[in-house]
Amino acid sequence: MLTSACRYGVLAMIHLARNVDAGFIPVRQIGNDLDVSNPFLSKIMQQLVAHDLVVSLRGPTGGVKLSKSASSIVLNDIVEAIDGRKMLESCVLGLPGCGSNAPCPLHETWTSVRTDFCQMLENTTVATLAKNTDEQGLRLVPG
Amino acid sequence: MLTSACRYGVLAMIHLARNVDAGFIPVRQIGNDLDVSNPFLSKIMQQLVAHDLVVSLRGPTGGVKLSKSASSIVLNDIVEAIDGRKMLESCVLGLPGCGSNAPCPLHETWTSVRTDFCQMLENTTVATLAKNTDEQGLRLVPG
DNA sequence: AAGAATAAAGACTCTTTAATCCTAATTTAA
DNA sequence: TTAAATTAGGATTAAAGAGTCTTTATTCTT
């Protein structure tokens, strides 16, 4: 459903939202906190920077931070930045050209399920995820 | 969501249901009809045979056919036979150990979406898909 | 019994994703 | 101005999924 790069991106964004008061946070520190490889996470953060979800600063005291309020960033922003839109448009049976005018046997059913998923992505803000994580003691790391 | 092997398996099962009167059908012919590579489809059919969804016969006049009524085979039988249960159980953020007692921030939301998907897999029979394909002229092949 | 057609099984190759490594560019601080 | 810390970016390696090829075993037909 989501690539691992995308999953790491979501975890990093939640982490940034929970530490927004810290200003710029080094990518290495985020990787250590989340137990994600630093070079891989670097690449992912670059994509988030390119899509203006995150701003970065080089040099000492540098790092990354959210470009805007966590309540104005939804999951779908992150997914589109990293995975693109193909998951949102592809046929569940992989038939090229599948659509409402040339549907596959699962088209209607699948469209309904996918719509629910997309609404979840659109309606869930990073701020909400961060808040839930704090209040309910949820996990961002393996265990 | 589904591997390509699984998608081909679903297409092949629908094809078999639509041609159940033909008895054993050579895998090569199915591959040609569906525009799927024959050696790859062979492997997939072997998995379906191993899970008793399909029976096979070697030699001339051999091939494969459904092991039981198409109305008693649901999509989930095929998905489990080929992709296993990991999609049904894995955490959307990829956190090992994620579950109701140690949830990730998306656990509840994702569980709800996935439940809808699983119900679709459980409630959709191969017979229904074959019937819809016939009646509505749906496609099983790229175009 | 021999030959032909077929599925079964395993080894192999290709492509994509995941992850790493290394160098360059930038910024701060001493 | 120099050194250290950091992101940026390209090149490289590793792993997994997708797909192919070859050989073997089985079955029917003649």
CSV table of C-alpha atoms (C1' of nucleotides) in Angstrom, one decimal:
chain,number,residue,atom,x,y,z
A,1,MET,CA,0.0,0.0,0.0
A,2,LEU,CA,2.7,2.5,1.1
A,3,THR,CA,6.4,2.1,0.3
A,4,SER,CA,8.8,1.9,3.2
A,5,ALA,CA,10.2,5.3,2.2
A,6,CYS,CA,6.7,6.8,2.6
A,7,ARG,CA,6.2,5.1,6.0
A,8,TYR,CA,9.5,6.5,7.2
A,9,GLY,CA,8.4,9.9,6.0
A,10,VAL,CA,5.2,9.8,8.0
A,11,LEU,CA,7.1,8.7,11.1
A,12,ALA,CA,9.6,11.5,10.7
A,13,MET,CA,6.8,14.1,10.2
A,14,ILE,CA,5.1,13.0,13.4
A,15,HIS,CA,8.4,13.2,15.2
A,16,LEU,CA,9.0,16.7,13.9
A,17,ALA,CA,5.5,17.8,15.0
A,18,ARG,CA,6.1,16.5,18.5
A,19,ASN,CA,9.4,18.5,18.7
A,20,VAL,CA,8.4,21.6,16.9
A,21,ASP,CA,9.7,23.8,19.8
A,22,ALA,CA,13.2,22.5,19.2
A,23,GLY,CA,13.6,24.3,15.9
A,24,PHE,CA,15.9,22.7,13.4
A,25,ILE,CA,16.6,19.1,14.2
A,26,PRO,CA,19.5,17.2,12.5
A,27,VAL,CA,18.3,14.3,10.3
A,28,ARG,CA,20.8,12.0,12.0
A,29,GLN,CA,19.1,12.6,15.3
A,30,ILE,CA,15.7,11.8,13.8
A,31,GLY,CA,17.0,8.6,12.3
A,32,ASN,CA,18.5,7.6,15.6
A,33,ASP,CA,15.3,8.3,17.5
A,34,LEU,CA,13.1,6.4,15.0
A,35,ASP,CA,15.6,3.6,14.4
A,36,VAL,CA,15.7,4.4,10.6
A,37,SER,CA,19.0,4.4,8.6
A,38,ASN,CA,20.3,7.9,8.4
A,39,PRO,CA,21.3,8.0,4.7
A,40,PHE,CA,18.0,6.6,3.6
A,41,LEU,CA,16.1,9.1,5.8
A,42,SER,CA,18.2,11.9,4.3
A,43,LYS,CA,16.9,11.1,0.9
A,44,ILE,CA,13.3,11.0,2.1
A,45,MET,CA,13.7,14.3,3.9
A,46,GLN,CA,15.0,15.8,0.7
A,47,GLN,CA,11.8,14.8,-1.0
A,48,LEU,CA,9.7,16.4,1.7
A,49,VAL,CA,11.8,19.6,1.4
A,50,ALA,CA,11.3,19.6,-2.4
A,51,HIS,CA,7.5,19.5,-1.8
A,52,ASP,CA,7.7,22.3,0.8
A,53,LEU,CA,6.4,20.2,3.7
A,54,VAL,CA,9.8,20.7,5.5
A,55,VAL,CA,12.4,23.4,5.5
A,56,SER,CA,16.1,22.6,5.9
A,57,LEU,CA,19.2,24.5,7.0
A,58,ARG,CA,22.8,23.4,6.5
A,59,GLY,CA,25.7,23.8,8.8
A,60,PRO,CA,26.0,23.6,12.6
A,61,THR,CA,22.7,24.2,14.3
A,62,GLY,CA,21.2,23.2,11.0
A,63,GLY,CA,18.6,20.4,10.4
A,64,VAL,CA,15.0,20.2,9.3
A,65,LYS,CA,11.7,21.4,10.7
A,66,LEU,CA,8.1,21.6,9.5
A,67,SER,CA,7.5,24.4,7.0
A,68,LYS,CA,4.0,25.1,8.4
A,69,SER,CA,1.7,24.2,11.2
A,70,ALA,CA,1.3,20.5,11.8
A,71,SER,CA,-2.5,20.9,11.7
A,72,SER,CA,-2.3,22.1,8.1
A,73,ILE,CA,-0.4,19.0,6.9
A,74,VAL,CA,-2.4,15.9,6.1
A,75,LEU,CA,-1.2,12.4,5.5
A,76,ASN,CA,-2.0,12.6,1.8
A,77,ASP,CA,0.5,15.5,1.4
A,78,ILE,CA,3.3,13.1,2.6
A,79,VAL,CA,2.1,10.2,0.5
A,80,GLU,CA,1.9,12.2,-2.7
A,81,ALA,CA,5.3,13.8,-2.0
A,82,ILE,CA,7.0,10.4,-1.7
A,83,ASP,CA,4.9,7.8,-3.5
A,84,GLY,CA,3.2,10.0,-6.0
A,85,ARG,CA,-0.3,9.5,-7.1
A,86,LYS,CA,-0.1,6.1,-8.8
A,87,MET,CA,-1.6,4.2,-5.8
A,88,LEU,CA,-4.6,6.5,-5.9
A,89,GLU,CA,-5.3,5.8,-9.6
A,90,SER,CA,-4.2,2.2,-10.3
A,91,CYS,CA,-6.4,-0.7,-11.0
A,92,VAL,CA,-6.4,-3.4,-8.3
A,93,LEU,CA,-6.1,-6.1,-10.9
A,94,GLY,CA,-3.3,-4.2,-12.7
A,95,LEU,CA,-5.2,-3.8,-16.0
A,96,PRO,CA,-3.9,-0.7,-17.8
A,97,GLY,CA,-6.8,1.4,-19.1
A,98,CYS,CA,-9.2,0.3,-16.4
A,99,GLY,CA,-11.6,3.0,-15.6
A,100,SER,CA,-15.3,3.8,-15.4
A,101,ASN,CA,-15.7,3.4,-19.1
A,102,ALA,CA,-13.8,0.1,-19.4
A,103,PRO,CA,-13.9,-1.4,-15.9
A,104,CYS,CA,-12.4,-4.6,-14.7
A,105,PRO,CA,-14.6,-7.0,-12.7
A,106,LEU,CA,-13.4,-5.5,-9.4
A,107,HIS,CA,-13.5,-1.8,-10.4
A,108,GLU,CA,-16.6,-0.6,-8.6
A,109,THR,CA,-15.8,-2.5,-5.4
A,110,TRP,CA,-12.2,-1.5,-5.3
A,111,THR,CA,-13.0,2.2,-6.0
A,112,SER,CA,-15.2,2.2,-2.9
A,113,VAL,CA,-12.5,0.8,-0.6
A,114,ARG,CA,-9.9,3.1,-2.0
A,115,THR,CA,-12.1,6.1,-1.5
A,116,ASP,CA,-12.3,5.3,2.1
A,117,PHE,CA,-8.6,5.0,2.3
A,118,CYS,CA,-8.1,8.4,0.6
A,119,GLN,CA,-10.5,10.1,2.9
A,120,MET,CA,-8.5,8.8,5.8
A,121,LEU,CA,-5.4,10.2,4.2
A,122,GLU,CA,-7.1,13.6,3.6
A,123,ASN,CA,-8.8,13.9,7.0
A,124,THR,CA,-5.8,12.9,9.2
A,125,THR,CA,-3.5,15.7,10.1
A,126,VAL,CA,0.0,15.3,11.4
A,127,ALA,CA,-1.0,17.4,14.4
A,128,THR,CA,-3.7,14.8,15.3
A,129,LEU,CA,-1.3,11.9,15.0
A,130,ALA,CA,1.3,13.7,17.1
A,131,LYS,CA,-1.3,14.6,19.7
A,132,ASN,CA,-2.6,11.0,19.9
A,133,THR,CA,1.0,9.7,20.1
A,134,ASP,CA,1.6,12.0,23.1
A,135,GLU,CA,-1.7,11.5,24.9
A,136,GLN,CA,-2.0,7.7,24.4
A,137,GLY,CA,1.7,6.8,24.6
A,138,LEU,CA,1.6,5.3,21.1
A,139,ARG,CA,4.8,4.0,19.5
A,140,LEU,CA,6.8,5.4,16.6
A,141,VAL,CA,9.5,2.8,16.8
A,142,PRO,CA,9.7,-1.0,16.4
A,143,GLY,CA,9.2,-3.1,19.5
B,1,MET,CA,-1.9,-4.1,-2.1
B,2,LEU,CA,-1.8,-7.3,-4.1
B,3,THR,CA,1.2,-8.7,-5.8
B,4,SER,CA,1.1,-9.1,-9.6
B,5,ALA,CA,1.2,-12.9,-9.1
B,6,CYS,CA,-2.0,-12.6,-7.1
B,7,ARG,CA,-3.6,-10.4,-9.6
B,8,TYR,CA,-2.9,-12.9,-12.4
B,9,GLY,CA,-4.2,-15.6,-10.2
B,10,VAL,CA,-7.5,-13.8,-9.8
B,11,LEU,CA,-7.8,-13.2,-13.5
B,12,ALA,CA,-7.0,-16.9,-14.2
B,13,MET,CA,-9.7,-18.1,-11.8
B,14,ILE,CA,-12.3,-15.8,-13.4
B,15,HIS,CA,-11.3,-17.2,-16.8
B,16,LEU,CA,-11.6,-20.8,-15.5
B,17,ALA,CA,-15.0,-20.0,-14.1
B,18,ARG,CA,-16.2,-18.6,-17.4
B,19,ASN,CA,-15.0,-21.8,-19.2
B,20,VAL,CA,-15.9,-24.4,-16.7
B,21,ASP,CA,-17.7,-26.5,-19.4
B,22,ALA,CA,-14.4,-26.9,-21.3
B,23,GLY,CA,-13.0,-29.3,-18.7
B,24,PHE,CA,-9.2,-29.2,-18.3
B,25,ILE,CA,-7.7,-26.1,-20.0
B,26,PRO,CA,-3.9,-25.9,-20.8
B,27,VAL,CA,-2.1,-23.2,-18.8
B,28,ARG,CA,-0.6,-22.0,-22.0
B,29,GLN,CA,-4.0,-21.3,-23.5
B,30,ILE,CA,-5.0,-19.3,-20.4
B,31,GLY,CA,-1.8,-17.3,-20.6
B,32,ASN,CA,-2.4,-16.5,-24.2
B,33,ASP,CA,-6.0,-15.5,-23.6
B,34,LEU,CA,-5.1,-13.3,-20.7
B,35,ASP,CA,-1.9,-11.9,-22.1
B,36,VAL,CA,0.2,-13.2,-19.2
B,37,SER,CA,3.5,-14.9,-19.6
B,38,ASN,CA,3.1,-18.7,-19.6
B,39,PRO,CA,6.0,-19.7,-17.3
B,40,PHE,CA,5.0,-17.2,-14.7
B,41,LEU,CA,1.4,-18.2,-14.9
B,42,SER,CA,2.5,-21.9,-14.5
B,43,LYS,CA,4.0,-21.1,-11.1
B,44,ILE,CA,0.9,-19.3,-10.0
B,45,MET,CA,-1.4,-22.2,-11.0
B,46,GLN,CA,0.9,-24.5,-9.1
B,47,GLN,CA,0.2,-22.5,-5.9
B,48,LEU,CA,-3.5,-22.6,-6.6
B,49,VAL,CA,-3.3,-26.4,-7.1
B,50,ALA,CA,-1.3,-26.7,-3.8
B,51,HIS,CA,-4.2,-24.9,-2.0
B,52,ASP,CA,-6.8,-27.1,-3.6
B,53,LEU,CA,-8.6,-24.3,-5.5
B,54,VAL,CA,-7.7,-25.9,-8.8
B,55,VAL,CA,-7.0,-29.4,-10.0
B,56,SER,CA,-4.5,-30.3,-12.7
B,57,LEU,CA,-3.9,-33.2,-15.1
B,58,ARG,CA,-0.7,-33.8,-17.0
B,59,GLY,CA,-0.3,-35.2,-20.5
B,60,PRO,CA,-2.4,-34.6,-23.6
B,61,THR,CA,-5.9,-33.4,-22.9
B,62,GLY,CA,-4.4,-32.2,-19.6
B,63,GLY,CA,-4.6,-28.7,-18.1
B,64,VAL,CA,-6.3,-27.2,-15.1
B,65,LYS,CA,-9.8,-26.6,-13.9
B,66,LEU,CA,-11.6,-25.4,-10.8
B,67,SER,CA,-11.7,-27.9,-8.0
B,68,LYS,CA,-15.1,-26.9,-6.9
B,69,SER,CA,-18.0,-24.6,-7.7
B,70,ALA,CA,-17.0,-21.1,-8.6
B,71,SER,CA,-19.7,-19.9,-6.2
B,72,SER,CA,-17.9,-21.5,-3.3
B,73,ILE,CA,-14.5,-19.8,-4.0
B,74,VAL,CA,-14.1,-16.2,-2.7
B,75,LEU,CA,-11.4,-13.7,-3.6
B,76,ASN,CA,-9.8,-14.1,-0.2
B,77,ASP,CA,-9.1,-17.8,-0.9
B,78,ILE,CA,-7.0,-16.8,-3.9
B,79,VAL,CA,-5.2,-13.9,-2.1
B,80,GLU,CA,-4.3,-16.1,0.9
B,81,ALA,CA,-3.1,-18.9,-1.4
B,82,ILE,CA,-0.7,-16.6,-3.3
B,83,ASP,CA,0.1,-13.7,-1.1
B,84,GLY,CA,-0.4,-15.3,2.3
B,85,ARG,CA,-1.9,-13.5,5.3
B,86,LYS,CA,0.8,-10.8,5.8
B,87,MET,CA,-1.2,-8.0,4.1
B,88,LEU,CA,-4.1,-8.8,6.3
B,89,GLU,CA,-2.0,-8.4,9.5
B,90,SER,CA,0.7,-6.0,8.8
B,91,CYS,CA,1.0,-2.5,10.2
B,92,VAL,CA,0.4,0.3,7.7
B,93,LEU,CA,3.5,2.1,9.1
B,94,GLY,CA,5.5,-1.1,9.1
B,95,LEU,CA,6.1,-1.2,12.8
B,96,PRO,CA,6.8,-4.7,14.0
B,97,GLY,CA,4.7,-5.6,17.0
B,98,CYS,CA,2.0,-3.1,16.2
B,99,GLY,CA,-1.3,-4.3,17.5
B,100,SER,CA,-4.2,-3.4,19.8
B,101,ASN,CA,-2.0,-3.5,22.9
B,102,ALA,CA,0.8,-1.5,21.4
B,103,PRO,CA,-0.8,0.5,18.5
B,104,CYS,CA,0.9,2.9,16.1
B,105,PRO,CA,-0.7,6.3,15.6
B,106,LEU,CA,-2.6,5.0,12.6
B,107,HIS,CA,-3.6,1.6,13.9
B,108,GLU,CA,-7.3,2.2,14.6
B,109,THR,CA,-7.9,4.1,11.4
B,110,TRP,CA,-6.1,1.6,9.3
B,111,THR,CA,-7.8,-1.4,10.9
B,112,SER,CA,-11.1,0.1,9.8
B,113,VAL,CA,-10.1,0.5,6.2
B,114,ARG,CA,-8.5,-2.9,6.0
B,115,THR,CA,-11.6,-4.5,7.5
B,116,ASP,CA,-13.7,-3.1,4.6
B,117,PHE,CA,-11.2,-4.5,2.2
B,118,CYS,CA,-11.2,-7.9,3.8
B,119,GLN,CA,-15.0,-8.1,3.8
B,120,MET,CA,-14.9,-7.3,0.1
B,121,LEU,CA,-12.5,-10.2,-0.4
B,122,GLU,CA,-14.6,-12.5,1.7
B,123,ASN,CA,-17.9,-11.5,0.1
B,124,THR,CA,-17.0,-11.6,-3.5
B,125,THR,CA,-17.1,-15.0,-5.2
B,126,VAL,CA,-15.4,-16.0,-8.4
B,127,ALA,CA,-18.8,-16.9,-9.7
B,128,THR,CA,-20.1,-13.4,-9.2
B,129,LEU,CA,-17.0,-11.9,-10.9
B,130,ALA,CA,-17.4,-14.3,-13.9
B,131,LYS,CA,-21.1,-13.5,-14.2
B,132,ASN,CA,-20.5,-9.7,-14.1
B,133,THR,CA,-17.7,-10.1,-16.7
B,134,ASP,CA,-20.1,-11.9,-19.0
B,135,GLU,CA,-23.2,-9.8,-18.5
B,136,GLN,CA,-21.5,-6.4,-18.5
B,137,GLY,CA,-18.7,-7.2,-21.0
B,138,LEU,CA,-16.0,-6.3,-18.5
B,139,ARG,CA,-12.3,-6.8,-19.4
B,140,LEU,CA,-9.8,-9.4,-18.2
B,141,VAL,CA,-7.0,-8.2,-20.4
B,142,PRO,CA,-5.1,-5.0,-20.9
B,143,GLY,CA,-6.4,-2.5,-23.4
C,1,DA,C1',5.8,-49.7,-26.5
C,2,DA,C1',6.9,-45.2,-28.4
C,3,DG,C1',6.0,-40.5,-29.1
C,4,DA,C1',3.8,-36.3,-28.1
C,5,DA,C1',1.6,-33.0,-25.1
C,6,DT,C1',1.2,-31.4,-20.8
C,7,DA,C1',2.1,-29.9,-15.7
C,8,DA,C1',5.8,-29.8,-12.0
C,9,DA,C1',10.0,-28.2,-10.3
C,10,DG,C1',14.1,-25.7,-9.9
C,11,DA,C1',17.7,-22.7,-11.6
C,12,DC,C1',18.4,-18.5,-13.6
C,13,DT,C1',17.9,-13.4,-15.2
C,14,DC,C1',16.0,-8.9,-15.1
C,15,DT,C1',13.9,-4.9,-12.9
C,16,DT,C1',12.5,-2.2,-9.1
C,17,DT,C1',12.8,-0.9,-4.4
C,18,DA,C1',15.6,-0.4,-0.4
C,19,DA,C1',19.6,1.0,1.7
C,20,DT,C1',24.5,2.6,1.7
C,21,DC,C1',28.6,5.2,0.7
C,22,DC,C1',31.1,9.1,-0.7
C,23,DT,C1',31.9,13.7,-2.2
C,24,DA,C1',30.4,18.5,-2.6
C,25,DA,C1',28.1,22.7,-0.9
C,26,DT,C1',26.6,25.5,2.9
C,27,DT,C1',26.5,27.6,7.3
C,28,DT,C1',27.9,28.6,12.0
C,29,DA,C1',31.3,29.3,15.5
C,30,DA,C1',35.7,30.0,17.2
D,1,DT,C1',39.7,32.7,8.1
D,2,DT,C1',39.6,28.2,9.4
D,3,DA,C1',37.3,24.1,11.2
D,4,DA,C1',33.4,21.6,12.3
D,5,DA,C1',28.7,20.3,11.5
D,6,DT,C1',25.2,19.8,8.6
D,7,DT,C1',22.2,19.1,4.2
D,8,DA,C1',22.5,18.0,-1.0
D,9,DG,C1',23.3,14.9,-4.5
D,10,DG,C1',25.2,11.3,-7.2
D,11,DA,C1',27.1,6.6,-7.5
D,12,DT,C1',27.0,2.2,-5.7
D,13,DT,C1',25.4,-2.1,-3.4
D,14,DA,C1',21.8,-5.4,-1.5
D,15,DA,C1',17.5,-7.5,-1.5
D,16,DA,C1',13.1,-8.7,-3.2
D,17,DG,C1',9.7,-9.2,-6.7
D,18,DA,C1',8.8,-10.3,-11.4
D,19,DG,C1',9.6,-13.0,-15.1
D,20,DT,C1',12.2,-16.6,-18.0
D,21,DC,C1',14.3,-20.9,-19.2
D,22,DT,C1',15.4,-25.8,-18.9
D,23,DT,C1',14.7,-30.3,-17.3
D,24,DT,C1',11.9,-33.9,-15.4
D,25,DA,C1',7.7,-36.5,-14.5
D,26,DT,C1',3.2,-37.8,-16.0
D,27,DT,C1',-0.5,-39.0,-19.1
D,28,DC,C1',-2.8,-39.8,-23.3
D,29,DT,C1',-2.7,-41.4,-28.1
D,30,DT,C1',-1.3,-44.3,-31.6
